[in-house]
Short mmCIF file of C-alpha atoms in Angstrom, two decimals:
data_model
loop_
_atom_site.label_atom_id
_atom_site.label_comp_id
_atom_site.label_asym_id
_atom_site.label_seq_id
_atom_site.Cartn_x
_atom_site.Cartn_y
_atom_site.Cartn_z
CA MET A 1 -28.50 -78.88 -30.97
CA ASP A 2 -31.77 -80.32 -32.96
CA GLY A 3 -32.21 -83.61 -34.28
CA GLU A 4 -33.94 -87.00 -33.73
CA ALA A 5 -31.77 -88.67 -31.70
CA LEU A 6 -34.55 -89.97 -28.70
CA GLN A 7 -37.04 -92.17 -28.91
CA GLU A 8 -40.46 -92.00 -26.31
CA PRO A 9 -41.63 -94.80 -25.45
CA ASP A 10 -45.80 -94.76 -25.69
CA SER A 11 -47.68 -96.34 -22.64
CA ASN A 12 -47.10 -99.68 -23.89
CA GLY A 13 -43.91 -99.76 -24.05
CA THR A 14 -43.34 -99.15 -27.53
CA ARG A 15 -41.80 -97.03 -29.94
CA ASN A 16 -43.83 -93.50 -30.87
CA GLY A 17 -41.53 -92.49 -32.94
CA PRO A 18 -39.01 -90.24 -32.80
CA VAL A 19 -38.79 -87.47 -30.72
CA LYS A 20 -36.43 -84.13 -31.63
CA THR A 21 -34.05 -83.72 -29.01
CA SER A 22 -32.98 -80.17 -27.82
CA VAL A 23 -30.38 -79.23 -24.57
CA ALA A 24 -32.14 -76.43 -24.62
CA ARG A 25 -35.66 -77.66 -23.35
CA GLY A 26 -34.60 -80.49 -21.77
CA ALA A 27 -32.21 -77.83 -19.71
CA ALA A 28 -34.85 -75.94 -18.41
CA LEU A 29 -37.34 -79.17 -17.87
CA LEU A 30 -34.72 -80.21 -15.57
CA VAL A 31 -34.54 -76.45 -13.29
CA ALA A 32 -38.36 -76.90 -13.77
CA ALA A 33 -37.73 -79.98 -11.90
CA PHE A 34 -35.44 -79.83 -9.39
CA LEU A 35 -36.82 -76.23 -8.23
CA ALA A 36 -40.47 -78.69 -7.71
CA ASN A 37 -37.55 -81.24 -5.31
CA THR A 38 -36.36 -78.49 -3.63
CA LEU A 39 -39.58 -76.86 -2.48
CA GLN A 40 -40.76 -80.42 -1.39
CA SER A 41 -37.30 -79.93 1.12
CA ALA A 42 -39.34 -76.73 2.11
CA PHE A 43 -42.98 -78.01 2.91
CA ALA A 44 -40.68 -81.48 5.25
CA ARG A 45 -39.49 -78.59 7.46
CA ALA A 46 -42.79 -76.51 6.66
CA VAL A 47 -45.26 -78.98 8.92
CA GLY A 48 -42.69 -78.61 11.45
CA SER A 49 -41.69 -81.01 13.86
CA ALA A 50 -45.46 -82.72 15.01
CA MET A 51 -45.19 -85.06 11.89
CA ASP A 52 -42.06 -86.78 10.76
CA ALA A 53 -40.28 -87.58 7.78
CA LEU A 54 -42.36 -90.76 7.78
CA MET A 55 -45.27 -89.30 7.76
CA PHE A 56 -44.82 -87.05 5.14
CA THR A 57 -43.89 -89.25 3.27
CA TRP A 58 -45.70 -92.09 3.31
CA LEU A 59 -48.71 -88.88 3.09
CA THR A 60 -46.90 -87.81 -0.20
CA PHE A 61 -46.64 -90.57 -1.70
CA VAL A 62 -50.53 -91.90 -1.23
CA LEU A 63 -52.07 -88.41 -2.01
CA ALA A 64 -49.69 -88.04 -5.61
CA LEU A 65 -51.10 -91.73 -6.15
CA LEU A 66 -55.69 -90.70 -5.33
CA LEU A 67 -53.75 -87.76 -7.47
CA LEU A 68 -52.67 -89.40 -10.35
CA ILE A 69 -55.75 -92.72 -10.36
CA PRO A 70 -58.13 -90.54 -12.59
CA LEU A 71 -56.28 -90.10 -15.05
CA LEU A 72 -54.76 -93.14 -15.43
CA VAL A 73 -59.05 -94.34 -14.91
CA MET A 74 -59.27 -92.27 -18.43
CA ARG A 75 -56.45 -93.92 -20.32
CA GLY A 76 -58.18 -97.27 -19.68
CA GLY A 77 -55.89 -98.74 -17.35
CA ARG A 78 -53.38 -99.00 -20.72
CA ASP A 79 -50.86 -97.84 -19.03
CA LEU A 80 -50.11 -100.35 -16.01
CA PRO A 81 -49.00 -103.90 -18.49
CA THR A 82 -44.72 -104.38 -17.63
CA ARG A 83 -42.18 -106.53 -18.47
CA VAL A 84 -40.19 -105.59 -16.22
CA PHE A 85 -41.54 -105.15 -13.12
CA PRO A 86 -38.45 -106.35 -10.86
CA LEU A 87 -36.89 -102.86 -12.35
CA HIS A 88 -39.79 -100.72 -11.15
CA LEU A 89 -39.44 -102.81 -7.60
CA LEU A 90 -35.85 -101.94 -7.49
CA ARG A 91 -36.61 -97.83 -8.87
CA GLY A 92 -39.90 -97.52 -6.41
CA GLY A 93 -38.13 -98.73 -2.90
CA MET A 94 -34.87 -96.84 -3.61
CA GLY A 95 -37.73 -93.78 -4.41
CA MET A 96 -39.35 -93.97 -1.54
CA ALA A 97 -36.16 -94.30 0.71
CA GLY A 98 -34.55 -91.79 -1.08
CA PHE A 99 -37.34 -89.67 -0.86
CA LEU A 100 -38.10 -90.59 3.38
CA LEU A 101 -33.63 -89.87 3.81
CA PHE A 102 -33.68 -85.95 2.35
CA MET A 103 -37.57 -85.04 3.44
CA SER A 104 -35.50 -86.56 7.00
CA ALA A 105 -32.35 -84.65 6.33
CA ALA A 106 -34.25 -80.88 5.75
CA LYS A 107 -36.46 -81.24 8.66
CA LEU A 108 -32.87 -81.89 10.98
CA VAL A 109 -29.84 -79.38 8.80
CA ASN A 110 -30.58 -76.33 6.93
CA LEU A 111 -31.96 -77.36 3.20
CA VAL A 112 -28.72 -76.05 1.31
CA ASN A 113 -27.48 -78.52 3.30
CA ALA A 114 -29.95 -80.95 2.42
CA ASN A 115 -30.03 -79.98 -0.87
CA VAL A 116 -26.22 -80.56 -1.96
CA LEU A 117 -26.02 -83.52 -0.21
CA LEU A 118 -28.42 -84.91 -2.96
CA ASN A 119 -26.33 -83.50 -5.35
CA THR A 120 -24.02 -85.67 -4.95
CA THR A 121 -26.01 -87.96 -7.09
CA PRO A 122 -24.06 -87.64 -10.33
CA MET A 123 -20.73 -88.08 -7.91
CA PHE A 124 -22.01 -91.88 -6.99
CA ILE A 125 -23.33 -93.07 -10.56
CA PRO A 126 -20.29 -93.90 -11.61
CA LEU A 127 -18.88 -95.44 -8.76
CA LEU A 128 -21.90 -97.39 -8.30
CA ALA A 129 -20.66 -98.29 -12.73
CA TRP A 130 -17.80 -98.97 -11.48
CA LEU A 131 -18.76 -101.20 -8.49
CA VAL A 132 -21.57 -103.01 -10.02
CA LEU A 133 -21.45 -103.05 -14.03
CA ARG A 134 -17.32 -103.02 -14.25
CA GLN A 135 -17.43 -99.92 -15.94
CA ARG A 136 -14.35 -98.12 -16.00
CA ILE A 137 -13.47 -95.00 -14.68
CA PRO A 138 -11.05 -92.92 -16.26
CA PRO A 139 -7.96 -90.64 -14.33
CA SER A 140 -10.13 -87.40 -15.76
CA LEU A 141 -13.29 -88.88 -13.46
CA TRP A 142 -11.77 -89.28 -10.49
CA LYS A 143 -10.04 -85.93 -9.98
CA ALA A 144 -13.66 -84.46 -10.43
CA LEU A 145 -15.15 -87.46 -8.23
CA ALA A 146 -11.92 -86.20 -5.58
CA VAL A 147 -13.42 -82.31 -5.77
CA GLY A 148 -16.69 -83.09 -5.34
CA PHE A 149 -16.28 -85.57 -2.23
CA ALA A 150 -13.55 -83.05 -1.44
CA GLY A 151 -16.32 -80.55 -1.31
CA MET A 152 -18.68 -83.02 0.23
CA VAL A 153 -16.43 -83.26 2.91
CA ILE A 154 -16.44 -79.59 4.31
CA VAL A 155 -19.38 -79.50 4.08
CA VAL A 156 -20.55 -82.61 6.84
CA GLN A 157 -17.60 -81.96 8.51
CA PRO A 158 -17.01 -85.16 10.15
CA ASN A 159 -16.40 -84.95 13.61
CA ALA A 160 -17.26 -86.94 16.74
CA SER A 161 -20.28 -85.25 16.84
CA LEU A 162 -21.66 -85.53 14.15
CA LEU A 163 -23.61 -88.98 14.63
CA ASP A 164 -25.42 -86.94 17.13
CA LYS A 165 -26.39 -84.59 14.35
CA PRO A 166 -26.80 -87.23 11.56
CA GLY A 167 -29.27 -84.74 8.83
CA ASP A 168 -25.90 -84.52 7.00
CA LEU A 169 -25.20 -88.04 7.04
CA LEU A 170 -28.94 -88.85 5.84
CA GLY A 171 -28.63 -86.21 3.11
CA LEU A 172 -25.97 -88.03 1.90
CA ALA A 173 -27.46 -91.21 2.38
CA ALA A 174 -30.19 -89.01 -0.25
CA GLY A 175 -27.70 -88.80 -2.93
CA PHE A 176 -26.20 -92.53 -3.13
CA VAL A 177 -29.75 -94.44 -2.83
CA CYS A 178 -30.48 -91.74 -5.85
CA ALA A 179 -27.95 -92.80 -7.59
CA ILE A 180 -29.22 -96.31 -7.36
CA GLU A 181 -33.12 -94.85 -8.04
CA PHE A 182 -31.63 -92.71 -11.51
CA LEU A 183 -29.56 -96.96 -13.14
CA ALA A 184 -32.93 -98.40 -12.54
CA VAL A 185 -34.47 -94.92 -14.12
CA LYS A 186 -32.03 -95.23 -17.54
CA ALA A 187 -32.97 -99.01 -17.66
CA LEU A 188 -37.21 -98.33 -17.49
CA GLY A 189 -36.10 -95.14 -20.59
CA ARG A 190 -35.93 -98.01 -22.46
CA SER A 191 -39.44 -99.58 -22.06
CA GLU A 192 -41.92 -97.64 -19.89
CA SER A 193 -43.45 -94.77 -20.61
CA ALA A 194 -42.96 -91.67 -18.15
CA LEU A 195 -46.55 -93.03 -16.62
CA THR A 196 -46.30 -96.50 -16.52
CA GLN A 197 -43.10 -96.14 -14.56
CA LEU A 198 -44.80 -93.02 -12.47
CA VAL A 199 -47.72 -95.47 -11.02
CA TYR A 200 -45.36 -98.22 -9.98
CA PHE A 201 -43.69 -95.61 -7.63
CA LEU A 202 -45.72 -94.32 -6.59
CA ALA A 203 -47.82 -97.66 -6.08
CA ILE A 204 -44.38 -99.45 -5.09
CA GLY A 205 -43.21 -96.11 -2.76
CA GLY A 206 -45.94 -96.01 -1.03
CA LEU A 207 -47.17 -99.82 0.01
CA VAL A 208 -43.66 -99.98 1.69
CA SER A 209 -44.05 -96.80 3.36
CA SER A 210 -47.60 -98.25 4.74
CA LEU A 211 -46.33 -101.38 5.64
CA MET A 212 -43.59 -98.79 7.74
CA MET A 213 -46.58 -96.53 9.81
CA VAL A 214 -47.74 -99.33 10.86
CA GLY A 215 -49.11 -98.50 14.60
CA GLN A 216 -47.80 -94.59 14.07
CA PHE A 217 -50.59 -93.34 12.80
CA HIS A 218 -52.30 -90.01 13.82
CA ALA A 219 -54.19 -86.97 13.28
CA ILE A 220 -52.62 -83.70 11.24
CA SER A 221 -53.94 -80.01 11.44
CA PRO A 222 -55.72 -78.71 7.97
CA ASP A 223 -52.73 -76.87 7.23
CA GLN A 224 -50.43 -79.15 7.78
CA PHE A 225 -52.70 -81.03 5.09
CA LEU A 226 -51.93 -78.95 2.68
CA TRP A 227 -47.83 -78.51 3.33
CA VAL A 228 -48.64 -82.76 2.18
CA LEU A 229 -50.82 -82.04 -0.88
CA ALA A 230 -48.61 -79.94 -2.09
CA SER A 231 -45.27 -81.95 -1.53
CA ALA A 232 -47.76 -84.35 -3.06
CA LEU A 233 -47.90 -82.15 -6.16
CA CYS A 234 -44.14 -81.26 -6.35
CA LEU A 235 -43.94 -84.90 -6.64
CA LEU A 236 -45.59 -85.60 -9.73
CA SER A 237 -44.38 -82.91 -10.77
CA PHE A 238 -41.00 -83.77 -10.58
CA GLN A 239 -40.99 -86.87 -11.66
CA PHE A 240 -42.83 -85.77 -14.70
CA LEU A 241 -40.63 -83.76 -15.85
CA LEU A 242 -37.49 -85.17 -14.48
CA ILE A 243 -38.74 -88.17 -17.25
CA ARG A 244 -39.33 -85.12 -19.91
CA ALA A 245 -36.07 -83.59 -19.28
CA TYR A 246 -34.29 -87.00 -20.61
CA SER A 247 -35.86 -87.77 -23.27
CA TYR A 248 -35.87 -84.43 -24.55
CA ALA A 249 -31.88 -84.58 -24.06
CA ASP A 250 -29.72 -86.59 -22.13
CA PRO A 251 -27.40 -86.24 -18.49
CA SER A 252 -25.06 -86.37 -19.89
CA ALA A 253 -25.83 -83.02 -21.65
CA ILE A 254 -28.56 -81.41 -19.14
CA GLY A 255 -27.46 -83.30 -15.54
CA ALA A 256 -25.49 -80.87 -14.60
CA PHE A 257 -28.69 -77.74 -14.36
CA GLN A 258 -29.80 -79.70 -11.76
CA TYR A 259 -27.55 -77.76 -9.01
CA SER A 260 -29.95 -75.38 -9.79
CA SER A 261 -31.86 -76.65 -7.11
CA VAL A 262 -29.18 -75.66 -4.02
CA VAL A 263 -29.99 -71.75 -5.79
CA PHE A 264 -33.41 -72.73 -5.29
CA ALA A 265 -32.76 -74.16 -1.17
CA GLY A 266 -30.37 -70.93 -0.51
CA LEU A 267 -32.81 -68.39 -1.49
CA ILE A 268 -36.34 -70.09 0.08
CA GLY A 269 -34.29 -71.42 3.04
CA TRP A 270 -32.94 -67.16 3.43
CA ILE A 271 -36.20 -65.88 2.41
CA TRP A 272 -38.63 -68.19 3.83
CA PHE A 273 -36.79 -69.69 6.93
CA GLY A 274 -34.10 -67.29 7.46
CA GLN A 275 -30.74 -69.81 6.33
CA ILE A 276 -28.00 -68.39 5.51
CA PRO A 277 -25.43 -70.58 5.12
CA ASN A 278 -22.22 -70.16 6.65
CA ALA A 279 -18.87 -69.68 4.56
CA GLY A 280 -17.81 -73.99 5.11
CA VAL A 281 -20.82 -74.93 4.21
CA ILE A 282 -21.02 -71.81 0.81
CA VAL A 283 -17.13 -73.54 0.68
CA GLY A 284 -17.86 -76.83 -0.26
CA THR A 285 -20.72 -76.34 -1.97
CA VAL A 286 -19.27 -74.71 -5.00
CA LEU A 287 -16.39 -77.70 -4.82
CA ILE A 288 -19.97 -80.65 -4.91
CA CYS A 289 -21.06 -78.98 -7.15
CA VAL A 290 -17.50 -78.50 -9.23
CA GLY A 291 -17.56 -81.47 -9.30
CA GLY A 292 -20.41 -83.40 -10.20
CA VAL A 293 -20.46 -81.29 -13.38
CA LEU A 294 -17.12 -82.21 -13.88
CA SER A 295 -18.02 -85.30 -13.19
CA LEU A 296 -21.47 -85.02 -15.49
CA VAL A 297 -19.28 -83.74 -18.29
CA GLY A 298 -15.87 -86.16 -18.30
CA GLN A 299 -17.44 -89.15 -18.07
CA ASN A 300 -19.60 -90.68 -21.29
CA PRO A 301 -23.54 -91.61 -20.72
CA VAL A 302 -22.97 -94.66 -17.85
CA ALA A 303 -24.82 -97.21 -19.59
CA ALA A 304 -27.89 -99.14 -17.74
CA PRO A 305 -28.47 -102.28 -16.63
CA GLN A 306 -30.39 -104.17 -18.69
CA PRO A 307 -34.53 -104.71 -19.20
#
């Protein structure tokens, strides 16, 4: 399905003209984005216990920002002006928090659990729209949410020992926080270019994580540095690919393809770390994916708050 319904903002926040919509191209970019996102969780696990999730997050954001600076200089800094800084602040803070929670979960549970719980985001979005934006949720969407949350309960398996092994809770919290970030991204997409969004996202996330790192800095090995550098490259790839994907097609049309990350997580976890999910996790994963897909298909695109 091709058309000219979407427009992409230029680096100054103005519209450059129509961008052809393409569900196929948007879906392909989204799958590539979530492959990069899944690899980040594998890199976080690969660095081992010698580096905690906070330091991994801080280094990832700082290195990604350093990699981006030459491009900003080449463009003469014209991507820096913005009129919607509060939205950037919300997106940057929530994005950094979601990343930290996701990396923490990846270190504590298998990659399938971490990724599938992160992908509860599409189910949290309509709930946030209902609670914050007062948007009505149709009965069919409530049913989809019920299916997804039933799967979440099966994966998390809440019991008395859950607080002693909080990895699943951290993954679920990452999904919720990223739903807030998604609403901010939707609003920013109306006026801000991909590069403008990315530089503020990395700068704010890097600043917040730097403040959290005070007094906790320590040396790392060359191998660990390479894992974090790979994570930084994946972070840049994920953000650019995600923004580009949604410039070609609406999230309601292609959002279901984000569940490809569950397949990637299963393959990477099995081949790299020897992780094999149990039957309960598989059943819960299927229900979460079904519920998420139905929630994307059954809802109109969520209206983002006005900048």
